[in-house]
PDB file of C-alpha atoms in Angstrom:
ATOM      1  CA  GLN A  15      16.130  -4.231   4.938  1.00  0.00           C
ATOM      2  CA  VAL A  16      12.440  -4.822   3.461  1.00  0.00           C
ATOM      3  CA  LEU A  17      12.025  -5.580   0.176  1.00  0.00           C
ATOM      4  CA  VAL A  18       7.994  -4.436  -0.819  1.00  0.00           C
ATOM      5  CA  THR A  19       6.601  -5.861  -3.700  1.00  0.00           C
ATOM      6  CA  GLU A  20       3.288  -4.960  -5.231  1.00  0.00           C
ATOM      7  CA  SER A  21       1.272  -6.318  -7.977  1.00  0.00           C
ATOM      8  CA  GLY A  22      -1.797  -6.334  -9.409  1.00  0.00           C
ATOM      9  CA  GLY A  23      -1.540  -3.865 -11.712  1.00  0.00           C
ATOM     10  CA  GLY A  24      -2.975  -3.225 -15.626  1.00  0.00           C
ATOM     11  CA  SER A  25      -5.266  -1.895 -18.117  1.00  0.00           C
ATOM     12  CA  VAL A  26      -8.584  -1.712 -17.644  1.00  0.00           C
ATOM     13  CA  GLN A  27     -11.322   0.077 -19.119  1.00  0.00           C
ATOM     14  CA  THR A  28     -13.450   3.001 -17.340  1.00  0.00           C
ATOM     15  CA  GLY A  29     -15.846   0.993 -14.590  1.00  0.00           C
ATOM     16  CA  GLY A  30     -13.585  -1.924 -14.395  1.00  0.00           C
ATOM     17  CA  SER A  31     -12.047  -3.589 -11.016  1.00  0.00           C
ATOM     18  CA  LEU A  32      -8.376  -4.612 -10.125  1.00  0.00           C
ATOM     19  CA  ARG A  33      -6.723  -6.087  -7.095  1.00  0.00           C
ATOM     20  CA  LEU A  34      -3.279  -5.091  -6.423  1.00  0.00           C
ATOM     21  CA  SER A  35      -1.275  -6.633  -3.386  1.00  0.00           C
ATOM     22  CA  CYS A  36       1.767  -5.366  -1.798  1.00  0.00           C
ATOM     23  CA  GLU A  37       3.991  -7.886   0.088  1.00  0.00           C
ATOM     24  CA  ALA A  38       6.629  -7.118   2.764  1.00  0.00           C
ATOM     25  CA  SER A  39       9.700  -9.619   3.248  1.00  0.00           C
ATOM     26  CA  GLY A  40      11.553  -8.288   6.105  1.00  0.00           C
ATOM     27  CA  ASP A  41      11.644  -9.112   9.710  1.00  0.00           C
ATOM     28  CA  PRO A  42       8.849 -11.623  10.222  1.00  0.00           C
ATOM     29  CA  ALA A  43       8.471 -11.042  13.721  1.00  0.00           C
ATOM     30  CA  CYS A  44       7.927  -7.211  12.606  1.00  0.00           C
ATOM     31  CA  ASP A  45       4.748  -6.368  11.183  1.00  0.00           C
ATOM     32  CA  TYR A  46       4.014  -3.409   9.281  1.00  0.00           C
ATOM     33  CA  THR A  47       1.942  -0.693   8.151  1.00  0.00           C
ATOM     34  CA  MET A  48       0.867  -1.030   4.613  1.00  0.00           C
ATOM     35  CA  ASN A  49      -0.042   2.465   2.813  1.00  0.00           C
ATOM     36  CA  PHE A  50      -0.532   2.846  -1.351  1.00  0.00           C
ATOM     37  CA  TYR A  51       0.366   6.046  -2.960  1.00  0.00           C
ATOM     38  CA  ARG A  52       0.315   6.485  -6.538  1.00  0.00           C
ATOM     39  CA  GLN A  53       2.557   8.940  -8.250  1.00  0.00           C
ATOM     40  CA  ASP A  54       1.915  10.832 -11.584  1.00  0.00           C
ATOM     41  CA  PRO A  55       5.717  11.085 -13.836  1.00  0.00           C
ATOM     42  CA  ARG A  56       7.379  14.770 -12.430  1.00  0.00           C
ATOM     43  CA  LYS A  57       5.031  14.627  -9.270  1.00  0.00           C
ATOM     44  CA  GLU A  58       5.026  13.924  -5.534  1.00  0.00           C
ATOM     45  CA  PRO A  59       2.961  10.793  -4.287  1.00  0.00           C
ATOM     46  CA  ASP A  60      -0.116  11.005  -3.613  1.00  0.00           C
ATOM     47  CA  PHE A  61      -1.809   9.012  -0.930  1.00  0.00           C
ATOM     48  CA  VAL A  62      -4.569   6.664  -1.267  1.00  0.00           C
ATOM     49  CA  ALA A  63      -4.981   4.187   1.339  1.00  0.00           C
ATOM     50  CA  GLY A  64      -3.586   2.756   3.744  1.00  0.00           C
ATOM     51  CA  VAL A  65      -4.147   0.518   7.234  1.00  0.00           C
ATOM     52  CA  ASP A  66      -2.607   1.678  10.595  1.00  0.00           C
ATOM     53  CA  SER A  67      -1.516  -0.146  13.239  1.00  0.00           C
ATOM     54  CA  ASP A  68      -4.320  -1.242  15.003  1.00  0.00           C
ATOM     55  CA  GLY A  69      -5.848  -2.810  11.423  1.00  0.00           C
ATOM     56  CA  ASP A  70      -8.091   0.403  10.696  1.00  0.00           C
ATOM     57  CA  PRO A  71      -8.164   1.142   7.339  1.00  0.00           C
ATOM     58  CA  SER A  72      -8.594   5.238   5.984  1.00  0.00           C
ATOM     59  CA  TYR A  73      -8.789   6.371   2.286  1.00  0.00           C
ATOM     60  CA  ALA A  74      -8.406   9.842   0.214  1.00  0.00           C
ATOM     61  CA  GLU A  75     -11.481  11.025  -0.018  1.00  0.00           C
ATOM     62  CA  SER A  76     -10.981  10.907  -3.864  1.00  0.00           C
ATOM     63  CA  VAL A  77     -11.163   6.521  -3.855  1.00  0.00           C
ATOM     64  CA  GLU A  78     -13.144   6.401  -0.813  1.00  0.00           C
ATOM     65  CA  GLY A  79     -16.289   4.129  -1.456  1.00  0.00           C
ATOM     66  CA  ARG A  80     -14.784   3.221  -4.487  1.00  0.00           C
ATOM     67  CA  PHE A  81     -11.506   1.601  -2.716  1.00  0.00           C
ATOM     68  CA  THR A  82     -10.750  -1.421  -0.372  1.00  0.00           C
ATOM     69  CA  ILE A  83      -7.996  -1.887   1.714  1.00  0.00           C
ATOM     70  CA  SER A  84      -7.317  -5.559   3.467  1.00  0.00           C
ATOM     71  CA  GLN A  85      -3.987  -6.769   5.481  1.00  0.00           C
ATOM     72  CA  ASN A  86      -3.836 -10.231   5.734  1.00  0.00           C
ATOM     73  CA  SER A  87      -3.637 -12.146   8.911  1.00  0.00           C
ATOM     74  CA  ALA A  88       0.517 -12.057   9.225  1.00  0.00           C
ATOM     75  CA  LYS A  89       0.434  -8.156   8.576  1.00  0.00           C
ATOM     76  CA  ASN A  90       3.059  -8.858   5.686  1.00  0.00           C
ATOM     77  CA  THR A  91       0.638  -7.998   2.953  1.00  0.00           C
ATOM     78  CA  ALA A  92      -1.596  -5.405   1.667  1.00  0.00           C
ATOM     79  CA  TYR A  93      -4.437  -5.299  -0.827  1.00  0.00           C
ATOM     80  CA  LEU A  94      -6.017  -3.002  -2.731  1.00  0.00           C
ATOM     81  CA  GLN A  95      -9.183  -3.772  -3.893  1.00  0.00           C
ATOM     82  CA  MET A  96     -10.469  -0.888  -6.921  1.00  0.00           C
ATOM     83  CA  THR A  97     -13.568  -0.968  -8.685  1.00  0.00           C
ATOM     84  CA  ASN A  98     -15.848   1.379 -10.587  1.00  0.00           C
ATOM     85  CA  LEU A  99     -12.179   3.191 -11.634  1.00  0.00           C
ATOM     86  CA  LYS A 100     -11.970   5.809 -13.650  1.00  0.00           C
ATOM     87  CA  PRO A 101      -9.180   7.285 -15.999  1.00  0.00           C
ATOM     88  CA  GLU A 102      -8.021   9.662 -13.304  1.00  0.00           C
ATOM     89  CA  ASP A 103      -7.040   6.506 -11.676  1.00  0.00           C
ATOM     90  CA  THR A 104      -4.296   5.991 -14.175  1.00  0.00           C
ATOM     91  CA  ALA A 105      -1.214   6.234 -12.126  1.00  0.00           C
ATOM     92  CA  MET A 106       1.934   4.006 -11.111  1.00  0.00           C
ATOM     93  CA  TYR A 107       0.729   2.597  -7.192  1.00  0.00           C
ATOM     94  CA  LYS A 108       3.492   2.086  -4.738  1.00  0.00           C
ATOM     95  CA  CYS A 109       3.804   1.162  -1.298  1.00  0.00           C
ATOM     96  CA  LYS A 110       4.907   2.512   1.702  1.00  0.00           C
ATOM     97  CA  VAL A 111       5.689   0.161   4.582  1.00  0.00           C
ATOM     98  CA  ARG A 112       7.233   1.072   8.175  1.00  0.00           C
ATOM     99  CA  PRO A 113       7.842  -2.256  10.753  1.00  0.00           C
ATOM    100  CA  TYR A 114       6.113  -1.903  14.312  1.00  0.00           C
ATOM    101  CA  CYS A 115       6.351  -4.361  16.797  1.00  0.00           C
ATOM    102  CA  SER A 116       2.539  -5.686  17.856  1.00  0.00           C
ATOM    103  CA  ARG A 117       4.392  -8.874  20.276  1.00  0.00           C
ATOM    104  CA  SER A 118       5.981  -8.752  24.022  1.00  0.00           C
ATOM    105  CA  TRP A 119      10.188  -9.033  23.002  1.00  0.00           C
ATOM    106  CA  CYS A 120      10.827  -7.165  18.738  1.00  0.00           C
ATOM    107  CA  PRO A 121      14.258  -7.121  18.174  1.00  0.00           C
ATOM    108  CA  ARG A 122      15.181  -3.669  17.476  1.00  0.00           C
ATOM    109  CA  ARG A 123      14.598  -3.490  14.248  1.00  0.00           C
ATOM    110  CA  CYS A 124      11.317  -2.970  13.950  1.00  0.00           C
ATOM    111  CA  TYR A 125      11.256  -0.330  15.794  1.00  0.00           C
ATOM    112  CA  SER A 126      13.768   1.451  13.017  1.00  0.00           C
ATOM    113  CA  GLY A 127      10.946   3.896  12.446  1.00  0.00           C
ATOM    114  CA  GLU A 128      12.164   3.359   8.742  1.00  0.00           C
ATOM    115  CA  ASN A 129       9.732   3.656   5.905  1.00  0.00           C
ATOM    116  CA  PHE A 130      10.464   1.250   3.063  1.00  0.00           C
ATOM    117  CA  TRP A 131       9.009   1.403  -0.690  1.00  0.00           C
ATOM    118  CA  GLY A 132       8.548  -0.388  -3.146  1.00  0.00           C
ATOM    119  CA  LEU A 133       9.258   0.237  -7.632  1.00  0.00           C
ATOM    120  CA  GLY A 134       5.839   0.318  -8.414  1.00  0.00           C
ATOM    121  CA  THR A 135       2.963  -1.619 -10.281  1.00  0.00           C
ATOM    122  CA  GLN A 136       1.270   0.827 -13.719  1.00  0.00           C
ATOM    123  CA  VAL A 137      -2.778   1.122 -13.667  1.00  0.00           C
ATOM    124  CA  THR A 138      -4.158   2.285 -16.072  1.00  0.00           C
ATOM    125  CA  VAL A 139      -7.622   3.049 -16.978  1.00  0.00           C
ATOM    126  CA  SER A 140      -8.920   4.275 -20.443  1.00  0.00           C
ATOM    127  CA  SER A 141     -12.079   5.854 -21.067  1.00  0.00           C
TER     128      SER A 141
END
């Protein structure tokens, strides 16, 4: 089981910045791919940004050039730096993580392929 915790949300005005964090608390022998999604009530989550097992970032077109995702060396925490925020960025931001193995040996749980979600952190941007 992996516990996923997001933090860093808040209320800002248009043009402001926030830095979100996503921490995966699981087997330290596993690394984690980490993806941020955002969700409006009664809608499915939309992909925002992610880091894959090669450390390569990817972004939704709507946030390209404004958001930057990074990951710590332990591969268990990701950060989403959000700049030039707009009212349409308002949403609950959630993190999805998936364990994987980057070592010569890992416990079986690192190969589960299972996704784990956090509860989210609210971002509100006012005009």
